[in-house]
mmCIF file of C-alpha atoms in Angstrom:
data_model
loop_
_atom_site.group_PDB
_atom_site.id
_atom_site.type_symbol
_atom_site.label_atom_id
_atom_site.label_comp_id
_atom_site.label_asym_id
_atom_site.label_seq_id
_atom_site.Cartn_x
_atom_site.Cartn_y
_atom_site.Cartn_z
ATOM 1 C CA MET A 75 -10.234 -51.714 -130.133
ATOM 2 C CA ILE A 76 -12.481 -54.287 -132.720
ATOM 3 C CA PHE A 77 -9.367 -56.366 -132.621
ATOM 4 C CA ALA A 78 -9.344 -56.303 -128.864
ATOM 5 C CA LEU A 79 -12.814 -57.408 -127.895
ATOM 6 C CA ILE A 80 -13.129 -60.400 -130.686
ATOM 7 C CA TYR A 81 -9.467 -61.493 -129.071
ATOM 8 C CA GLY A 82 -10.790 -61.225 -125.447
ATOM 9 C CA ILE A 83 -13.762 -63.312 -126.227
ATOM 10 C CA VAL A 84 -11.610 -65.838 -127.691
ATOM 11 C CA GLY A 85 -9.527 -65.707 -124.835
ATOM 12 C CA LEU A 86 -12.002 -66.231 -122.538
ATOM 13 C CA ALA A 87 -13.507 -69.103 -124.407
ATOM 14 C CA GLN A 88 -10.643 -70.815 -124.598
ATOM 15 C CA GLU A 89 -10.169 -70.738 -121.210
ATOM 16 C CA THR A 90 -12.693 -72.397 -120.543
ATOM 17 C CA GLY A 91 -12.724 -74.818 -123.085
ATOM 18 C CA ASP A 92 -16.018 -73.973 -124.811
ATOM 19 C CA LEU A 93 -14.701 -73.408 -128.195
ATOM 20 C CA ASP A 94 -13.002 -76.624 -128.024
ATOM 21 C CA ALA A 95 -16.063 -77.742 -127.795
ATOM 22 C CA ILE A 96 -19.360 -78.908 -130.259
ATOM 23 C CA LYS A 97 -22.234 -77.178 -130.205
ATOM 24 C CA LEU A 98 -25.415 -78.645 -131.122
ATOM 25 C CA PHE A 99 -28.928 -77.676 -130.816
ATOM 26 C CA ILE A 100 -32.142 -78.838 -130.411
ATOM 27 C CA ASP A 101 -35.377 -76.963 -132.090
ATOM 28 C CA LYS A 102 -38.673 -77.287 -130.349
ATOM 29 C CA ASN A 103 -40.411 -76.652 -133.574
ATOM 30 C CA ASP A 104 -38.182 -79.186 -135.601
ATOM 31 C CA VAL A 105 -39.355 -81.795 -132.728
ATOM 32 C CA GLN A 106 -42.794 -81.092 -133.099
ATOM 33 C CA LEU A 107 -42.994 -81.132 -136.919
ATOM 34 C CA GLU A 108 -40.993 -84.622 -136.622
ATOM 35 C CA ASN A 109 -43.192 -86.061 -133.991
ATOM 36 C CA SER A 110 -46.753 -85.085 -135.570
ATOM 37 C CA GLU A 111 -47.688 -88.153 -136.917
ATOM 38 C CA ASP A 112 -47.453 -90.042 -133.316
ATOM 39 C CA LEU A 113 -47.235 -87.575 -130.895
ATOM 40 C CA ASN A 114 -49.621 -84.474 -129.745
ATOM 41 C CA ASP A 115 -48.297 -81.229 -128.943
ATOM 42 C CA PRO A 116 -47.895 -81.772 -125.332
ATOM 43 C CA GLN A 117 -46.317 -84.626 -125.848
ATOM 44 C CA ALA A 118 -43.855 -83.596 -128.213
ATOM 45 C CA ASP A 119 -43.152 -80.416 -126.180
ATOM 46 C CA ARG A 120 -42.323 -83.010 -123.147
ATOM 47 C CA LEU A 121 -40.184 -85.266 -125.190
ATOM 48 C CA PHE A 122 -37.965 -81.795 -126.709
ATOM 49 C CA GLN A 123 -37.858 -81.258 -122.397
ATOM 50 C CA ARG A 124 -36.587 -84.622 -121.817
ATOM 51 C CA VAL A 125 -33.875 -84.817 -124.490
ATOM 52 C CA SER A 126 -32.902 -81.206 -123.545
ATOM 53 C CA GLN A 127 -32.035 -82.719 -119.529
ATOM 54 C CA LEU A 128 -30.626 -86.201 -121.050
ATOM 55 C CA MET A 129 -27.962 -83.758 -123.237
ATOM 56 C CA ASN A 130 -27.278 -81.677 -120.723
ATOM 57 C CA ARG A 131 -26.202 -84.485 -118.104
ATOM 58 C CA VAL A 132 -23.855 -85.241 -120.714
ATOM 59 C CA GLY A 133 -22.393 -82.044 -121.495
ATOM 60 C CA ILE A 134 -22.960 -77.951 -120.817
ATOM 61 C CA THR A 135 -25.962 -76.241 -121.769
ATOM 62 C CA GLU A 136 -25.954 -72.276 -122.895
ATOM 63 C CA TYR A 137 -27.504 -70.402 -125.282
ATOM 64 C CA GLY A 138 -25.941 -69.980 -128.599
ATOM 65 C CA TYR A 139 -26.199 -70.669 -132.283
ATOM 66 C CA SER A 140 -24.904 -74.182 -134.285
ATOM 67 C CA THR A 141 -25.064 -75.731 -137.245
ATOM 68 C CA PHE A 142 -25.413 -79.124 -135.923
ATOM 69 C CA LEU A 143 -28.779 -80.253 -134.954
ATOM 70 C CA VAL A 144 -30.025 -82.807 -132.782
ATOM 71 C CA THR A 145 -33.516 -84.101 -133.873
ATOM 72 C CA PRO A 146 -35.490 -86.974 -131.433
ATOM 73 C CA LYS A 147 -38.058 -88.995 -133.098
ATOM 74 C CA LEU A 148 -40.349 -91.355 -130.997
ATOM 75 C CA ASP A 149 -41.858 -93.975 -132.879
ATOM 76 C CA VAL A 150 -44.832 -95.975 -131.264
ATOM 77 C CA ILE A 151 -44.106 -99.326 -132.478
ATOM 78 C CA SER A 152 -47.394 -100.880 -130.563
ATOM 79 C CA VAL A 153 -50.100 -100.510 -128.170
ATOM 80 C CA THR A 154 -51.415 -103.250 -126.102
ATOM 81 C CA GLU A 155 -53.666 -103.449 -123.110
ATOM 82 C CA SER A 156 -53.367 -105.861 -119.994
ATOM 83 C CA ASP A 157 -56.208 -107.322 -117.493
ATOM 84 C CA ALA A 158 -53.817 -109.052 -115.204
ATOM 85 C CA GLY A 159 -54.030 -105.868 -112.549
ATOM 86 C CA ILE A 160 -56.895 -104.388 -110.855
ATOM 87 C CA ALA A 161 -57.491 -102.160 -113.235
ATOM 88 C CA LYS A 162 -56.648 -102.337 -117.251
ATOM 89 C CA THR A 163 -53.260 -100.609 -118.520
ATOM 90 C CA VAL A 164 -52.389 -99.657 -121.408
ATOM 91 C CA LEU A 165 -49.034 -100.347 -122.897
ATOM 92 C CA ALA A 166 -47.037 -98.750 -125.245
ATOM 93 C CA GLU A 167 -44.023 -100.148 -126.940
ATOM 94 C CA CYS A 168 -41.577 -97.226 -128.298
ATOM 95 C CA GLU A 169 -38.475 -96.655 -129.780
ATOM 96 C CA LEU A 170 -36.377 -92.974 -129.222
ATOM 97 C CA PHE A 171 -34.433 -91.969 -132.373
ATOM 98 C CA LEU A 172 -31.452 -89.318 -132.091
ATOM 99 C CA THR A 173 -30.191 -88.114 -135.369
ATOM 100 C CA VAL A 174 -27.507 -85.495 -135.436
ATOM 101 C CA LYS A 175 -27.428 -83.499 -138.686
ATOM 102 C CA ARG A 176 -25.332 -80.837 -139.954
ATOM 103 C CA VAL A 177 -28.402 -78.399 -141.328
ATOM 104 C CA PHE A 178 -27.413 -75.593 -144.058
ATOM 105 C CA ASN A 179 -29.417 -72.236 -144.217
ATOM 106 C CA SER A 180 -31.082 -73.678 -141.385
ATOM 107 C CA THR A 181 -34.266 -71.442 -140.203
ATOM 108 C CA ARG A 182 -36.801 -72.240 -137.144
ATOM 109 C CA LYS A 183 -39.393 -73.726 -139.734
ATOM 110 C CA GLN A 184 -37.228 -75.673 -142.155
ATOM 111 C CA THR A 185 -33.731 -76.627 -143.081
ATOM 112 C CA GLU A 186 -32.898 -76.395 -146.499
ATOM 113 C CA GLY A 187 -30.608 -79.727 -146.532
ATOM 114 C CA SER A 188 -28.760 -81.973 -144.160
ATOM 115 C CA ALA A 189 -26.059 -84.511 -143.966
ATOM 116 C CA THR A 190 -26.476 -86.883 -140.999
ATOM 117 C CA MET A 191 -23.313 -86.969 -138.953
ATOM 118 C CA ASN A 192 -24.693 -89.942 -136.687
ATOM 119 C CA THR A 193 -27.996 -91.835 -134.843
ATOM 120 C CA TYR A 194 -28.657 -93.586 -131.925
ATOM 121 C CA SER A 195 -31.899 -95.500 -131.122
ATOM 122 C CA LYS A 196 -33.306 -97.167 -127.835
ATOM 123 C CA LYS A 197 -36.474 -99.040 -127.209
ATOM 124 C CA ILE A 198 -38.842 -97.594 -124.108
ATOM 125 C CA MET A 199 -41.844 -98.444 -122.778
ATOM 126 C CA GLY A 200 -44.584 -96.833 -121.060
ATOM 127 C CA SER A 201 -47.731 -97.579 -119.094
ATOM 128 C CA GLY A 202 -50.947 -95.923 -118.154
ATOM 129 C CA TYR A 203 -54.946 -96.241 -118.488
ATOM 130 C CA THR A 204 -55.074 -95.093 -121.705
ATOM 131 C CA LYS A 205 -52.840 -94.902 -124.815
ATOM 132 C CA SER A 206 -51.991 -91.285 -124.445
ATOM 133 C CA GLU A 207 -50.980 -91.891 -120.526
ATOM 134 C CA ALA A 208 -48.867 -94.402 -121.954
ATOM 135 C CA ILE A 209 -46.682 -92.569 -124.414
ATOM 136 C CA SER A 210 -46.598 -89.805 -122.109
ATOM 137 C CA ASN A 211 -45.063 -92.242 -119.626
ATOM 138 C CA ALA A 212 -42.827 -93.920 -122.298
ATOM 139 C CA ILE A 213 -41.166 -90.371 -122.524
ATOM 140 C CA SER A 214 -40.818 -89.951 -118.994
ATOM 141 C CA ASN A 215 -38.834 -92.567 -118.873
ATOM 142 C CA ILE A 216 -36.670 -90.961 -121.286
ATOM 143 C CA ASN A 217 -34.893 -89.797 -118.225
ATOM 144 C CA SER A 218 -33.626 -93.357 -117.242
ATOM 145 C CA LEU A 219 -31.168 -93.640 -120.260
ATOM 146 C CA ASP A 220 -28.444 -91.499 -118.885
ATOM 147 C CA LYS A 221 -27.844 -93.908 -116.597
ATOM 148 C CA ASN A 222 -26.808 -96.107 -119.986
ATOM 149 C CA ASP A 223 -23.187 -95.594 -121.088
ATOM 150 C CA GLY A 224 -24.266 -95.746 -124.699
ATOM 151 C CA ILE A 225 -25.583 -91.929 -124.653
ATOM 152 C CA LYS A 226 -22.607 -91.001 -123.498
ATOM 153 C CA LYS A 227 -20.628 -92.820 -126.273
ATOM 154 C CA PHE A 228 -23.103 -91.816 -128.872
ATOM 155 C CA PHE A 229 -22.456 -88.207 -127.999
ATOM 156 C CA GLU A 230 -18.487 -88.955 -127.811
ATOM 157 C CA ILE A 231 -18.878 -90.320 -131.452
ATOM 158 C CA THR A 232 -20.451 -87.362 -132.554
ATOM 159 C CA LYS A 233 -17.750 -85.004 -131.467
ATOM 160 C CA LYS A 234 -15.269 -86.937 -133.264
ATOM 161 C CA LYS A 235 -17.465 -87.068 -136.358
ATOM 162 C CA ILE A 236 -17.772 -83.602 -136.419
ATOM 163 C CA ASN A 237 -14.455 -82.912 -135.738
ATOM 164 C CA ASP A 238 -13.339 -85.108 -138.770
ATOM 165 C CA TYR A 239 -16.278 -83.052 -140.718
ATOM 166 C CA TYR A 240 -14.572 -79.594 -139.431
ATOM 167 C CA GLN A 241 -10.868 -81.009 -140.866
ATOM 168 C CA ASN A 242 -12.173 -81.000 -144.218
ATOM 169 C CA PRO A 243 -11.410 -77.495 -145.901
ATOM 170 C CA VAL A 244 -14.152 -77.969 -147.936
ATOM 171 C CA ASN A 245 -16.726 -78.696 -145.069
ATOM 172 C CA CYS A 246 -15.176 -76.162 -143.338
ATOM 173 C CA ASP A 247 -15.466 -73.159 -146.023
ATOM 174 C CA ASN A 248 -19.277 -74.103 -146.022
ATOM 175 C CA VAL A 249 -19.866 -72.661 -143.188
ATOM 176 C CA LEU A 250 -18.107 -69.358 -143.923
ATOM 177 C CA LYS A 251 -20.046 -69.184 -147.125
ATOM 178 C CA GLU A 252 -23.325 -69.264 -145.355
ATOM 179 C CA ALA A 253 -21.889 -66.490 -142.792
ATOM 180 C CA LYS A 254 -20.956 -64.228 -146.143
ATOM 181 C CA GLN A 255 -24.633 -65.132 -147.524
ATOM 182 C CA ALA A 256 -26.218 -63.920 -143.980
ATOM 183 C CA LEU A 257 -23.806 -60.729 -144.417
ATOM 184 C CA ALA A 258 -24.799 -60.053 -147.993
ATOM 185 C CA MET A 259 -28.475 -59.886 -146.495
ATOM 186 C CA LYS A 260 -27.570 -58.075 -143.818
ATOM 187 C CA ASN A 261 -28.206 -60.693 -141.213
ATOM 188 C CA TYR A 262 -25.333 -59.498 -139.089
ATOM 189 C CA ARG A 263 -26.495 -61.938 -136.020
ATOM 190 C CA LYS A 264 -26.581 -64.956 -137.911
ATOM 191 C CA SER A 265 -23.451 -63.739 -139.754
ATOM 192 C CA ILE A 266 -21.462 -63.804 -136.234
ATOM 193 C CA ALA A 267 -23.007 -66.267 -134.868
ATOM 194 C CA LEU A 268 -22.317 -68.850 -137.784
ATOM 195 C CA SER A 269 -18.353 -67.635 -137.398
ATOM 196 C CA PHE A 270 -18.379 -68.429 -133.290
ATOM 197 C CA SER A 271 -19.936 -72.009 -134.455
ATOM 198 C CA VAL A 272 -16.423 -72.864 -136.003
ATOM 199 C CA PRO A 273 -14.307 -74.963 -133.389
ATOM 200 C CA THR A 274 -11.057 -73.709 -132.619
ATOM 201 C CA ASN A 275 -9.131 -76.751 -134.215
ATOM 202 C CA ALA A 276 -11.005 -76.423 -137.557
ATOM 203 C CA PRO A 277 -8.576 -75.413 -140.688
ATOM 204 C CA CYS A 278 -10.759 -72.147 -141.208
ATOM 205 C CA TYR A 279 -11.125 -71.015 -137.478
ATOM 206 C CA LYS A 280 -8.441 -67.707 -138.472
ATOM 207 C CA LYS A 281 -10.662 -67.226 -141.123
ATOM 208 C CA ALA A 282 -13.809 -67.272 -139.205
ATOM 209 C CA TYR A 283 -12.397 -65.154 -136.312
ATOM 210 C CA ASP A 284 -11.257 -62.404 -139.103
ATOM 211 C CA ASP A 285 -14.223 -62.366 -140.872
ATOM 212 C CA ALA A 286 -16.235 -61.968 -137.143
ATOM 213 C CA ILE A 287 -14.060 -58.958 -136.930
ATOM 214 C CA LEU A 288 -15.308 -57.208 -140.295
ATOM 215 C CA VAL A 289 -19.033 -58.441 -139.637
ATOM 216 C CA TYR A 290 -19.098 -56.503 -136.150
ATOM 217 C CA ASN A 291 -17.875 -53.454 -137.606
ATOM 218 C CA THR A 292 -19.911 -53.323 -140.616
ATOM 219 C CA TYR A 293 -22.596 -53.836 -137.637
ATOM 220 C CA ILE A 294 -22.080 -51.224 -135.407
ATOM 221 C CA GLU A 295 -21.811 -48.844 -138.034
ATOM 222 C CA ASP A 296 -25.066 -49.680 -139.453
ATOM 223 C CA GLU A 297 -26.640 -49.606 -136.029
ATOM 224 C CA CYS A 298 -25.035 -46.480 -135.485
ATOM 225 C CA GLU A 299 -26.939 -44.722 -138.480
ATOM 226 C CA ARG A 300 -30.200 -45.972 -137.544
ATOM 227 C CA GLN A 301 -29.764 -44.922 -134.002
ATOM 228 C CA LEU A 302 -28.175 -41.115 -135.759
ATOM 229 C CA ILE A 303 -32.015 -40.704 -137.352
ATOM 230 C CA GLN A 304 -33.437 -41.403 -134.225
ATOM 231 C CA MET A 305 -31.213 -38.860 -132.184
ATOM 232 C CA LYS A 306 -31.715 -36.017 -135.263
ATOM 233 C CA ILE A 307 -35.591 -37.063 -135.149
ATOM 234 C CA HIS A 308 -35.921 -36.176 -131.324
ATOM 235 C CA ALA A 309 -33.008 -33.175 -131.343
ATOM 236 C CA ALA A 310 -35.217 -31.387 -133.808
ATOM 237 C CA LEU A 311 -38.224 -32.136 -132.135
ATOM 238 C CA ALA A 312 -36.656 -30.857 -128.703
ATOM 239 C CA GLN A 313 -35.962 -27.351 -130.536
ATOM 240 C CA LYS A 314 -39.438 -27.037 -131.746
ATOM 241 C CA SER A 315 -41.239 -27.648 -128.614
ATOM 242 C CA ASP A 316 -40.677 -26.692 -124.891
ATOM 243 C CA ALA A 317 -43.508 -28.531 -123.441
ATOM 244 C CA ASP A 318 -41.969 -32.078 -124.561
ATOM 245 C CA PHE A 319 -38.378 -30.650 -124.499
ATOM 246 C CA LYS A 320 -37.286 -32.886 -121.465
ATOM 247 C CA THR A 321 -38.817 -36.078 -123.071
ATOM 248 C CA HIS A 322 -37.173 -35.472 -126.208
ATOM 249 C CA CYS A 323 -33.626 -34.494 -124.793
ATOM 250 C CA ASP A 324 -33.965 -37.739 -122.678
ATOM 251 C CA SER A 325 -34.398 -40.059 -125.686
ATOM 252 C CA VAL A 326 -31.275 -37.889 -127.224
ATOM 253 C CA VAL A 327 -29.478 -39.131 -123.931
ATOM 254 C CA LYS A 328 -30.149 -42.107 -124.200
ATOM 255 C CA ILE A 329 -29.624 -43.047 -127.517
ATOM 256 C CA MET A 330 -26.476 -41.497 -127.032
ATOM 257 C CA GLY A 331 -25.598 -43.755 -124.263
ATOM 258 C CA GLU A 332 -26.455 -46.878 -126.561
ATOM 259 C CA ILE A 333 -23.854 -45.766 -129.732
ATOM 260 C CA GLU A 334 -20.587 -47.703 -130.243
ATOM 261 C CA PRO A 335 -17.527 -45.675 -130.060
ATOM 262 C CA SER A 336 -15.757 -47.928 -132.234
ATOM 263 C CA ALA A 337 -18.472 -46.909 -135.040
ATOM 264 C CA GLU A 338 -15.985 -43.805 -135.101
ATOM 265 C CA LYS A 339 -17.407 -41.450 -138.163
ATOM 266 C CA CYS A 340 -21.033 -42.257 -137.169
ATOM 267 C CA TYR A 341 -20.079 -41.656 -133.238
ATOM 268 C CA ALA A 342 -18.788 -38.227 -134.089
ATOM 269 C CA ALA A 343 -21.882 -37.291 -135.625
ATOM 270 C CA ALA A 344 -24.004 -38.230 -132.827
ATOM 271 C CA LYS A 345 -21.677 -35.808 -130.798
ATOM 272 C CA VAL A 346 -22.384 -33.090 -132.864
ATOM 273 C CA ILE A 347 -25.986 -33.693 -132.479
ATOM 274 C CA ILE A 348 -25.923 -33.564 -128.876
ATOM 275 C CA ALA A 349 -23.578 -30.806 -128.672
ATOM 276 C CA GLY A 350 -26.388 -28.612 -130.289
ATOM 277 C CA ILE A 351 -29.076 -29.338 -127.005
ATOM 278 C CA GLU A 352 -26.327 -29.943 -124.325
ATOM 279 C CA GLN A 353 -26.617 -26.253 -123.258
ATOM 280 C CA LYS A 354 -30.395 -26.993 -122.920
ATOM 281 C CA LEU A 355 -30.288 -29.654 -120.622
ATOM 282 C CA ASN A 356 -31.147 -29.633 -117.539
ATOM 283 C CA GLU A 357 -29.322 -31.102 -114.025
ATOM 284 C CA GLN A 358 -30.394 -34.712 -114.045
ATOM 285 C CA GLN A 359 -29.707 -34.719 -117.911
ATOM 286 C CA LYS A 360 -26.280 -33.277 -117.695
ATOM 287 C CA ARG A 361 -25.404 -35.833 -114.769
ATOM 288 C CA GLU A 362 -26.426 -38.529 -117.121
ATOM 289 C CA TRP A 363 -24.395 -37.450 -120.274
ATOM 290 C CA GLU A 364 -21.158 -36.526 -117.960
ATOM 291 C CA ALA A 365 -21.683 -39.935 -116.330
ATOM 292 C CA TYR A 366 -21.577 -41.219 -119.761
ATOM 293 C CA LYS A 367 -18.852 -39.501 -121.290
ATOM 294 C CA LEU A 368 -16.792 -40.986 -118.410
ATOM 295 C CA THR A 369 -17.925 -44.405 -119.452
ATOM 296 C CA VAL A 370 -16.244 -43.673 -122.927
ATOM 297 C CA THR A 371 -13.102 -42.482 -121.501
ATOM 298 C CA ASP A 372 -12.507 -45.824 -118.972
ATOM 299 C CA ARG A 373 -11.259 -47.665 -121.868
ATOM 300 C CA ASN A 374 -10.934 -51.096 -119.716
ATOM 301 C CA ARG A 375 -15.135 -50.316 -118.585
ATOM 302 C CA LEU A 376 -15.488 -49.559 -122.581
ATOM 303 C CA GLU A 377 -13.920 -53.079 -123.442
ATOM 304 C CA ARG A 378 -16.234 -55.039 -120.879
ATOM 305 C CA GLU A 379 -19.272 -53.271 -122.543
ATOM 306 C CA ARG A 380 -17.741 -53.969 -125.819
ATOM 307 C CA LEU A 381 -17.593 -57.712 -124.594
ATOM 308 C CA LYS A 382 -21.170 -57.986 -123.276
ATOM 309 C CA ALA A 383 -22.308 -56.783 -126.937
ATOM 310 C CA ILE A 384 -20.564 -58.802 -128.950
ATOM 311 C CA GLN A 385 -21.765 -62.168 -126.937
ATOM 312 C CA LYS A 386 -24.865 -60.802 -126.574
ATOM 313 C CA ILE A 387 -24.925 -60.896 -130.460
ATOM 314 C CA ASN A 388 -24.405 -64.430 -130.675
ATOM 315 C CA VAL A 389 -26.221 -65.203 -128.133
ATOM 316 C CA ASN A 390 -29.345 -63.968 -128.999
ATOM 317 C CA TYR A 391 -29.163 -65.094 -132.367
ATOM 318 C CA VAL A 392 -31.145 -68.754 -132.499
ATOM 319 C CA PRO A 393 -33.458 -69.326 -129.206
ATOM 320 C CA SER A 394 -32.878 -72.968 -129.181
ATOM 321 C CA GLU A 395 -31.429 -75.116 -126.588
ATOM 322 C CA THR A 396 -27.633 -74.860 -127.685
ATOM 323 C CA ILE A 397 -25.581 -77.803 -125.344
ATOM 324 C CA ILE A 398 -21.872 -77.954 -125.729
ATOM 325 C CA ILE A 399 -20.517 -81.468 -125.312
ATOM 326 C CA LYS A 400 -17.295 -82.022 -123.945
#
């Protein structure tokens, strides 16, 4: 069933073409760090939003994980004052740099090593009554860059370079090594997300696909063991206290509904626990338990729920904007 689950995800992605695309991500903390010299925090946040919008216009935004980081940096080249109008105007000449890097062992605070894939730069002007207003206006003018074919061409070239990067077996295997390192640290979410960041045309894609199956199996077994401990605690407390029996039984039924049946050994132990209190369940609890047992016997529905579960693991790993460039 796990094999079918992973296959279902891959099949769905291939139908939409998402996994044939290249995923890029942009991180808000990284943007603030890179622009701390010229921009204040609100301006850095505005830069993050504007570049995210710009990327979205040449691709499809979704949430997920990637090892390719887009870093925008706005350099303030000069600030001048003009008295030509009724009021004094401040002009800011700025230059926007976009850099796409392959980051290694990335975190939200820092990146340990990187390889530059592509760069882009463009002059931008801004105006206002103060220096801060002029710089903010320059950031707002980033939106106009999507009319420039240079941006689209930049991402098209970047995609080709990343595709070429993955065709090198050494580079491809490096991603798998990172996934294994994450697995060794029991960071299952990162390991699965790294596997899903490998494009389908990469030579290591099949290996990444197989690794994801193994990692997910390990993940649900460990998760089930944790849930099993909680079930045992609530079941024991339910037997000791008549006053709190309903509360603890509700918790047992709720946890049982969250356990992945494919964790067969652990799931069987959980069924033994609930069998010990099943006779004492009230009518509402019995209905919930019976309804859950029906969902487990409905294999198609179970398959859909598992699909949602593993997608959630991948999608929720890094809360950064991820752009899919077609």
